[in-house]
PDB file of C-alpha atoms in Angstrom:
ATOM      1  CA  MET A 225       1.491  11.890  19.450  1.00  0.00           C
ATOM      2  CA  ALA A 226      -0.108  14.921  17.779  1.00  0.00           C
ATOM      3  CA  GLU A 227       1.191  13.700  14.378  1.00  0.00           C
ATOM      4  CA  THR A 228      -0.438  10.295  14.923  1.00  0.00           C
ATOM      5  CA  GLU A 229      -3.755  11.917  15.867  1.00  0.00           C
ATOM      6  CA  ALA A 230      -3.603  14.194  12.825  1.00  0.00           C
ATOM      7  CA  ALA A 231      -2.815  11.194  10.583  1.00  0.00           C
ATOM      8  CA  LEU A 232      -5.796   9.287  12.031  1.00  0.00           C
ATOM      9  CA  ARG A 233      -8.097  12.278  11.446  1.00  0.00           C
ATOM     10  CA  THR A 234      -6.896  12.537   7.828  1.00  0.00           C
ATOM     11  CA  LEU A 235      -7.390   8.791   7.350  1.00  0.00           C
ATOM     12  CA  ALA A 236     -10.888   8.966   8.874  1.00  0.00           C
ATOM     13  CA  HIS A 237     -11.901  11.860   6.630  1.00  0.00           C
ATOM     14  CA  ASN A 238     -10.483  10.235   3.482  1.00  0.00           C
ATOM     15  CA  VAL A 239     -12.086   6.829   4.106  1.00  0.00           C
ATOM     16  CA  ARG A 240     -15.468   8.408   4.782  1.00  0.00           C
ATOM     17  CA  ALA A 241     -15.188  10.630   1.681  1.00  0.00           C
ATOM     18  CA  ALA A 242     -14.109   7.733  -0.575  1.00  0.00           C
ATOM     19  CA  ARG A 243     -16.882   5.515   0.793  1.00  0.00           C
ATOM     20  CA  THR A 244     -19.445   8.265   0.179  1.00  0.00           C
ATOM     21  CA  ARG A 245     -18.166   8.862  -3.378  1.00  0.00           C
ATOM     22  CA  ALA A 246     -18.427   5.115  -4.036  1.00  0.00           C
ATOM     23  CA  GLY A 247     -22.007   5.110  -2.697  1.00  0.00           C
ATOM     24  CA  LEU A 248     -21.242   2.366  -0.163  1.00  0.00           C
ATOM     25  CA  SER A 249     -22.735   1.936   3.280  1.00  0.00           C
ATOM     26  CA  LEU A 250     -20.489   0.919   6.164  1.00  0.00           C
ATOM     27  CA  ASP A 251     -22.027  -2.567   5.968  1.00  0.00           C
ATOM     28  CA  GLU A 252     -21.346  -2.923   2.236  1.00  0.00           C
ATOM     29  CA  LEU A 253     -17.786  -1.577   2.441  1.00  0.00           C
ATOM     30  CA  GLY A 254     -17.087  -3.908   5.353  1.00  0.00           C
ATOM     31  CA  ARG A 255     -18.479  -6.913   3.471  1.00  0.00           C
ATOM     32  CA  ARG A 256     -16.517  -6.187   0.291  1.00  0.00           C
ATOM     33  CA  ALA A 257     -13.249  -5.325   2.071  1.00  0.00           C
ATOM     34  CA  LYS A 258     -13.616  -8.075   4.688  1.00  0.00           C
ATOM     35  CA  VAL A 259     -13.365  -5.541   7.517  1.00  0.00           C
ATOM     36  CA  SER A 260     -15.800  -5.521  10.430  1.00  0.00           C
ATOM     37  CA  LYS A 261     -18.385  -2.753  10.609  1.00  0.00           C
ATOM     38  CA  GLY A 262     -17.152  -1.924  14.113  1.00  0.00           C
ATOM     39  CA  ALA A 263     -13.604  -1.434  12.846  1.00  0.00           C
ATOM     40  CA  LEU A 264     -14.909   0.834  10.056  1.00  0.00           C
ATOM     41  CA  VAL A 265     -16.997   2.895  12.465  1.00  0.00           C
ATOM     42  CA  GLY A 266     -13.931   3.343  14.689  1.00  0.00           C
ATOM     43  CA  LEU A 267     -11.776   4.198  11.683  1.00  0.00           C
ATOM     44  CA  GLU A 268     -14.200   6.861  10.468  1.00  0.00           C
ATOM     45  CA  LYS A 269     -14.183   8.331  13.996  1.00  0.00           C
ATOM     46  CA  ALA A 270     -10.345   8.483  13.931  1.00  0.00           C
ATOM     47  CA  GLN A 271     -10.095   5.741  16.534  1.00  0.00           C
ATOM     48  CA  GLY A 272      -8.104   2.530  16.436  1.00  0.00           C
ATOM     49  CA  ASN A 273      -4.946   1.572  14.585  1.00  0.00           C
ATOM     50  CA  PRO A 274      -5.685  -0.174  11.283  1.00  0.00           C
ATOM     51  CA  ASN A 275      -2.950  -2.439   9.974  1.00  0.00           C
ATOM     52  CA  PHE A 276      -1.399  -2.266   6.522  1.00  0.00           C
ATOM     53  CA  ALA A 277      -3.422  -5.209   5.150  1.00  0.00           C
ATOM     54  CA  THR A 278      -6.670  -3.510   6.211  1.00  0.00           C
ATOM     55  CA  LEU A 279      -5.662  -0.258   4.493  1.00  0.00           C
ATOM     56  CA  VAL A 280      -4.807  -2.137   1.283  1.00  0.00           C
ATOM     57  CA  ARG A 281      -8.146  -4.003   1.305  1.00  0.00           C
ATOM     58  CA  LEU A 282     -10.060  -0.756   1.867  1.00  0.00           C
ATOM     59  CA  ALA A 283      -8.153   1.057  -0.883  1.00  0.00           C
ATOM     60  CA  ASP A 284      -8.671  -1.824  -3.330  1.00  0.00           C
ATOM     61  CA  THR A 285     -12.377  -1.999  -2.528  1.00  0.00           C
ATOM     62  CA  LEU A 286     -12.790   1.761  -2.902  1.00  0.00           C
ATOM     63  CA  GLY A 287     -10.704   1.791  -6.101  1.00  0.00           C
ATOM     64  CA  VAL A 288      -8.179   4.315  -4.785  1.00  0.00           C
ATOM     65  CA  PRO A 289      -4.460   4.176  -3.971  1.00  0.00           C
ATOM     66  CA  VAL A 290      -3.509   3.571  -0.336  1.00  0.00           C
ATOM     67  CA  SER A 291      -2.071   7.082  -0.217  1.00  0.00           C
ATOM     68  CA  ALA A 292      -5.472   8.551  -1.134  1.00  0.00           C
ATOM     69  CA  LEU A 293      -6.620   7.299   2.258  1.00  0.00           C
ATOM     70  CA  MET A 294      -3.627   8.668   4.122  1.00  0.00           C
ATOM     71  CA  GLU A 295      -2.495  11.939   2.558  1.00  0.00           C
ATOM     72  CA  GLY A 296      -3.842  15.424   3.009  1.00  0.00           C
ATOM     73  CA  PRO A 297      -4.279  17.785   0.074  1.00  0.00           C
ATOM     74  CA  VAL A 298      -1.293  18.179  -2.262  1.00  0.00           C
ATOM     75  CA  GLU A 299       0.388  21.560  -2.040  1.00  0.00           C
ATOM     76  CA  GLY A 300       2.513  22.965  -4.833  1.00  0.00           C
ATOM     77  CA  ARG A 301       3.659  21.573  -8.161  1.00  0.00           C
ATOM     78  CA  VAL A 302       6.680  19.674  -6.861  1.00  0.00           C
ATOM     79  CA  ARG A 303       6.756  17.331  -3.884  1.00  0.00           C
ATOM     80  CA  VAL A 304      10.031  16.203  -2.397  1.00  0.00           C
ATOM     81  CA  VAL A 305       9.603  13.457   0.180  1.00  0.00           C
ATOM     82  CA  SER A 306      12.317  12.296   2.555  1.00  0.00           C
ATOM     83  CA  ALA A 307      12.179   8.631   3.593  1.00  0.00           C
ATOM     84  CA  ASP A 308      12.703   9.507   7.247  1.00  0.00           C
ATOM     85  CA  ALA A 309       9.672  11.824   7.148  1.00  0.00           C
ATOM     86  CA  VAL A 310       7.343   8.947   6.183  1.00  0.00           C
ATOM     87  CA  MET A 311       6.145   6.433   8.760  1.00  0.00           C
ATOM     88  CA  PRO A 312       6.513   2.757   7.788  1.00  0.00           C
ATOM     89  CA  LEU A 313       3.197   1.103   6.906  1.00  0.00           C
ATOM     90  CA  TRP A 314       4.647  -2.355   7.422  1.00  0.00           C
ATOM     91  CA  ALA A 315       7.348  -3.484   9.815  1.00  0.00           C
ATOM     92  CA  GLY A 316       8.750  -7.004   9.595  1.00  0.00           C
ATOM     93  CA  GLU A 317       9.794  -9.125  12.545  1.00  0.00           C
ATOM     94  CA  GLU A 318      13.459  -8.973  11.491  1.00  0.00           C
ATOM     95  CA  GLY A 319      13.614  -5.188  10.954  1.00  0.00           C
ATOM     96  CA  GLY A 320      12.299  -4.880   7.401  1.00  0.00           C
ATOM     97  CA  GLU A 321       9.841  -2.155   6.521  1.00  0.00           C
ATOM     98  CA  ALA A 322       7.761  -0.603   3.754  1.00  0.00           C
ATOM     99  CA  ARG A 323       7.200   3.136   3.357  1.00  0.00           C
ATOM    100  CA  LEU A 324       4.735   4.671   0.915  1.00  0.00           C
ATOM    101  CA  MET A 325       6.751   7.623  -0.348  1.00  0.00           C
ATOM    102  CA  LEU A 326       4.188   9.272  -2.612  1.00  0.00           C
ATOM    103  CA  THR A 327       1.463   8.732  -5.162  1.00  0.00           C
ATOM    104  CA  THR A 328       1.281  10.483  -8.494  1.00  0.00           C
ATOM    105  CA  SER A 329      -1.908  12.310  -9.385  1.00  0.00           C
ATOM    106  CA  GLY A 330      -4.123  11.795 -12.403  1.00  0.00           C
ATOM    107  CA  PRO A 331      -6.647   9.232 -13.572  1.00  0.00           C
ATOM    108  CA  ALA A 332      -4.192   6.283 -13.270  1.00  0.00           C
ATOM    109  CA  PRO A 333      -2.060   7.038 -10.188  1.00  0.00           C
ATOM    110  CA  VAL A 334       1.199   5.298  -9.326  1.00  0.00           C
ATOM    111  CA  GLU A 335       2.302   4.633  -5.753  1.00  0.00           C
ATOM    112  CA  VAL A 336       6.052   4.713  -5.055  1.00  0.00           C
ATOM    113  CA  TRP A 337       7.243   2.573  -2.125  1.00  0.00           C
ATOM    114  CA  ARG A 338      10.617   1.987  -0.451  1.00  0.00           C
ATOM    115  CA  TRP A 339      11.067  -1.498   0.991  1.00  0.00           C
ATOM    116  CA  ARG A 340      13.741  -3.085   3.148  1.00  0.00           C
ATOM    117  CA  LEU A 341      13.694  -6.868   3.630  1.00  0.00           C
ATOM    118  CA  GLU A 342      16.025  -8.848   5.832  1.00  0.00           C
ATOM    119  CA  PRO A 343      17.114 -12.370   4.754  1.00  0.00           C
ATOM    120  CA  GLY A 344      14.171 -14.778   5.056  1.00  0.00           C
ATOM    121  CA  GLU A 345      11.726 -12.017   5.998  1.00  0.00           C
ATOM    122  CA  GLU A 346       8.597 -11.878   3.889  1.00  0.00           C
ATOM    123  CA  TYR A 347       5.456  -9.929   3.250  1.00  0.00           C
ATOM    124  CA  PRO A 348       2.547 -11.890   1.740  1.00  0.00           C
ATOM    125  CA  SER A 349      -0.055  -9.796  -0.089  1.00  0.00           C
ATOM    126  CA  HIS A 350      -3.594 -10.647  -1.029  1.00  0.00           C
ATOM    127  CA  PRO A 351      -4.625 -10.126  -4.664  1.00  0.00           C
ATOM    128  CA  HIS A 352      -5.357  -6.520  -5.605  1.00  0.00           C
ATOM    129  CA  GLN A 353      -8.172  -5.290  -7.838  1.00  0.00           C
ATOM    130  CA  ALA A 354      -8.040  -6.260 -11.502  1.00  0.00           C
ATOM    131  CA  GLY A 355      -5.725  -4.029 -13.527  1.00  0.00           C
ATOM    132  CA  VAL A 356      -3.236  -3.271 -10.731  1.00  0.00           C
ATOM    133  CA  VAL A 357       0.374  -3.828 -11.867  1.00  0.00           C
ATOM    134  CA  GLU A 358       3.327  -3.888  -9.476  1.00  0.00           C
ATOM    135  CA  THR A 359       6.973  -3.325 -10.399  1.00  0.00           C
ATOM    136  CA  VAL A 360       9.906  -4.096  -8.098  1.00  0.00           C
ATOM    137  CA  SER A 361      13.419  -2.759  -8.700  1.00  0.00           C
ATOM    138  CA  VAL A 362      16.076  -4.167  -6.381  1.00  0.00           C
ATOM    139  CA  THR A 363      18.783  -1.609  -5.643  1.00  0.00           C
ATOM    140  CA  VAL A 364      20.798  -3.605  -3.081  1.00  0.00           C
ATOM    141  CA  GLY A 365      20.787  -7.309  -2.248  1.00  0.00           C
ATOM    142  CA  ARG A 366      18.466 -10.063  -3.416  1.00  0.00           C
ATOM    143  CA  MET A 367      14.836 -11.019  -3.030  1.00  0.00           C
ATOM    144  CA  VAL A 368      12.443 -13.718  -4.111  1.00  0.00           C
ATOM    145  CA  LEU A 369       9.198 -12.560  -5.673  1.00  0.00           C
ATOM    146  CA  VAL A 370       6.471 -15.188  -5.386  1.00  0.00           C
ATOM    147  CA  VAL A 371       3.556 -14.648  -7.775  1.00  0.00           C
ATOM    148  CA  ASP A 372       0.695 -17.132  -7.751  1.00  0.00           C
ATOM    149  CA  GLY A 373       2.975 -19.734  -6.167  1.00  0.00           C
ATOM    150  CA  ALA A 374       5.891 -19.380  -8.638  1.00  0.00           C
ATOM    151  CA  GLU A 375       9.215 -18.074  -7.257  1.00  0.00           C
ATOM    152  CA  HIS A 376      11.330 -15.533  -9.162  1.00  0.00           C
ATOM    153  CA  ALA A 377      14.778 -14.407  -7.993  1.00  0.00           C
ATOM    154  CA  VAL A 378      15.351 -10.658  -8.392  1.00  0.00           C
ATOM    155  CA  GLU A 379      18.815  -9.239  -7.683  1.00  0.00           C
ATOM    156  CA  ALA A 380      20.379  -5.790  -7.443  1.00  0.00           C
ATOM    157  CA  GLY A 381      20.069  -4.044 -10.783  1.00  0.00           C
ATOM    158  CA  GLN A 382      17.067  -6.101 -11.860  1.00  0.00           C
ATOM    159  CA  THR A 383      13.421  -5.089 -12.160  1.00  0.00           C
ATOM    160  CA  ALA A 384      10.374  -7.361 -12.279  1.00  0.00           C
ATOM    161  CA  THR A 385       6.776  -6.502 -13.082  1.00  0.00           C
ATOM    162  CA  PHE A 386       3.565  -8.507 -12.706  1.00  0.00           C
ATOM    163  CA  ASP A 387      -0.218  -8.297 -12.628  1.00  0.00           C
ATOM    164  CA  ALA A 388      -0.987  -7.992  -8.915  1.00  0.00           C
ATOM    165  CA  ASP A 389      -4.515  -9.425  -9.031  1.00  0.00           C
ATOM    166  CA  THR A 390      -3.129 -12.745  -7.753  1.00  0.00           C
ATOM    167  CA  PRO A 391      -1.508 -13.678  -4.408  1.00  0.00           C
ATOM    168  CA  HIS A 392       2.092 -12.453  -4.218  1.00  0.00           C
ATOM    169  CA  THR A 393       4.877 -12.342  -1.651  1.00  0.00           C
ATOM    170  CA  TYR A 394       8.100 -10.376  -1.236  1.00  0.00           C
ATOM    171  CA  ARG A 395      10.878 -12.328   0.522  1.00  0.00           C
ATOM    172  CA  GLY A 396      14.387 -11.210   1.423  1.00  0.00           C
ATOM    173  CA  ALA A 397      17.048 -13.606   0.093  1.00  0.00           C
ATOM    174  CA  GLY A 398      20.781 -14.080   0.386  1.00  0.00           C
ATOM    175  CA  THR A 399      22.817 -13.019   3.399  1.00  0.00           C
ATOM    176  CA  GLY A 400      22.307  -9.250   3.419  1.00  0.00           C
ATOM    177  CA  THR A 401      19.540  -6.694   3.539  1.00  0.00           C
ATOM    178  CA  CYS A 402      17.518  -6.231   0.354  1.00  0.00           C
ATOM    179  CA  HIS A 403      16.494  -2.680  -0.619  1.00  0.00           C
ATOM    180  CA  LEU A 404      13.935  -2.190  -3.344  1.00  0.00           C
ATOM    181  CA  ILE A 405      11.658   0.376  -4.903  1.00  0.00           C
ATOM    182  CA  MET A 406       8.161  -0.868  -5.636  1.00  0.00           C
ATOM    183  CA  THR A 407       5.619   0.923  -7.787  1.00  0.00           C
ATOM    184  CA  VAL A 408       1.930   0.106  -7.804  1.00  0.00           C
ATOM    185  CA  HIS A 409       0.186   1.156 -11.018  1.00  0.00           C
ATOM    186  CA  ILE A 410      -3.515   1.660 -10.337  1.00  0.00           C
ATOM    187  CA  PRO A 411      -6.028   1.521 -13.186  1.00  0.00           C
ATOM    188  CA  PRO A 412      -8.211   4.548 -13.836  1.00  0.00           C
ATOM    189  CA  GLY A 413     -11.196   4.671 -11.520  1.00  0.00           C
ATOM    190  CA  PRO A 414     -14.830   4.840 -12.585  1.00  0.00           C
ATOM    191  CA  GLY A 415     -15.575   8.025 -14.498  1.00  0.00           C
ATOM    192  CA  SER A 416     -11.915   8.759 -15.307  1.00  0.00           C
ATOM    193  CA  ALA A 417     -11.086   9.955 -18.780  1.00  0.00           C
ATOM    194  CA  ASN A 418      -8.991   7.306 -20.522  1.00  0.00           C
TER     195      ASN A 418
END
């Protein structure tokens, strides 16, 4: 319970700081991210339990990676992250899950995710900000990647990449569990040196 409270406090601090840096009021952030002002007020007070889709919309609107809203300060030059030490940010109805393992630093950060999808289980995503590119590498099993309505089969040993500023869905396929590594390449934010 203490870990959850600490995570909520970190999230509250990071959302407030990113909103302030972006020069957005609660009303304006809520309008752009399609999140109610009440939910944002609660979030910035470390109350509530925002879902994964809300976190993605806030991060996209603020022009930061999801992890920038969730992680504390980076310590040391090397980070080693164990999958079981990271809470899932999405849990599917059939047992699938998505864990944000880490985000690289620098002007164009990259998020590294571990996903598990059961057959037929899917995660639909709204379009991200312009310039975001996602890459999926299937390590075990099969999946169907749906980008802007077109289906693409991706099997173990294959990698697919796409511009993520359009609707997209990850769907488990075949008869077994699909494991994949997803990276989200985020364009440099305003004021970054290119």
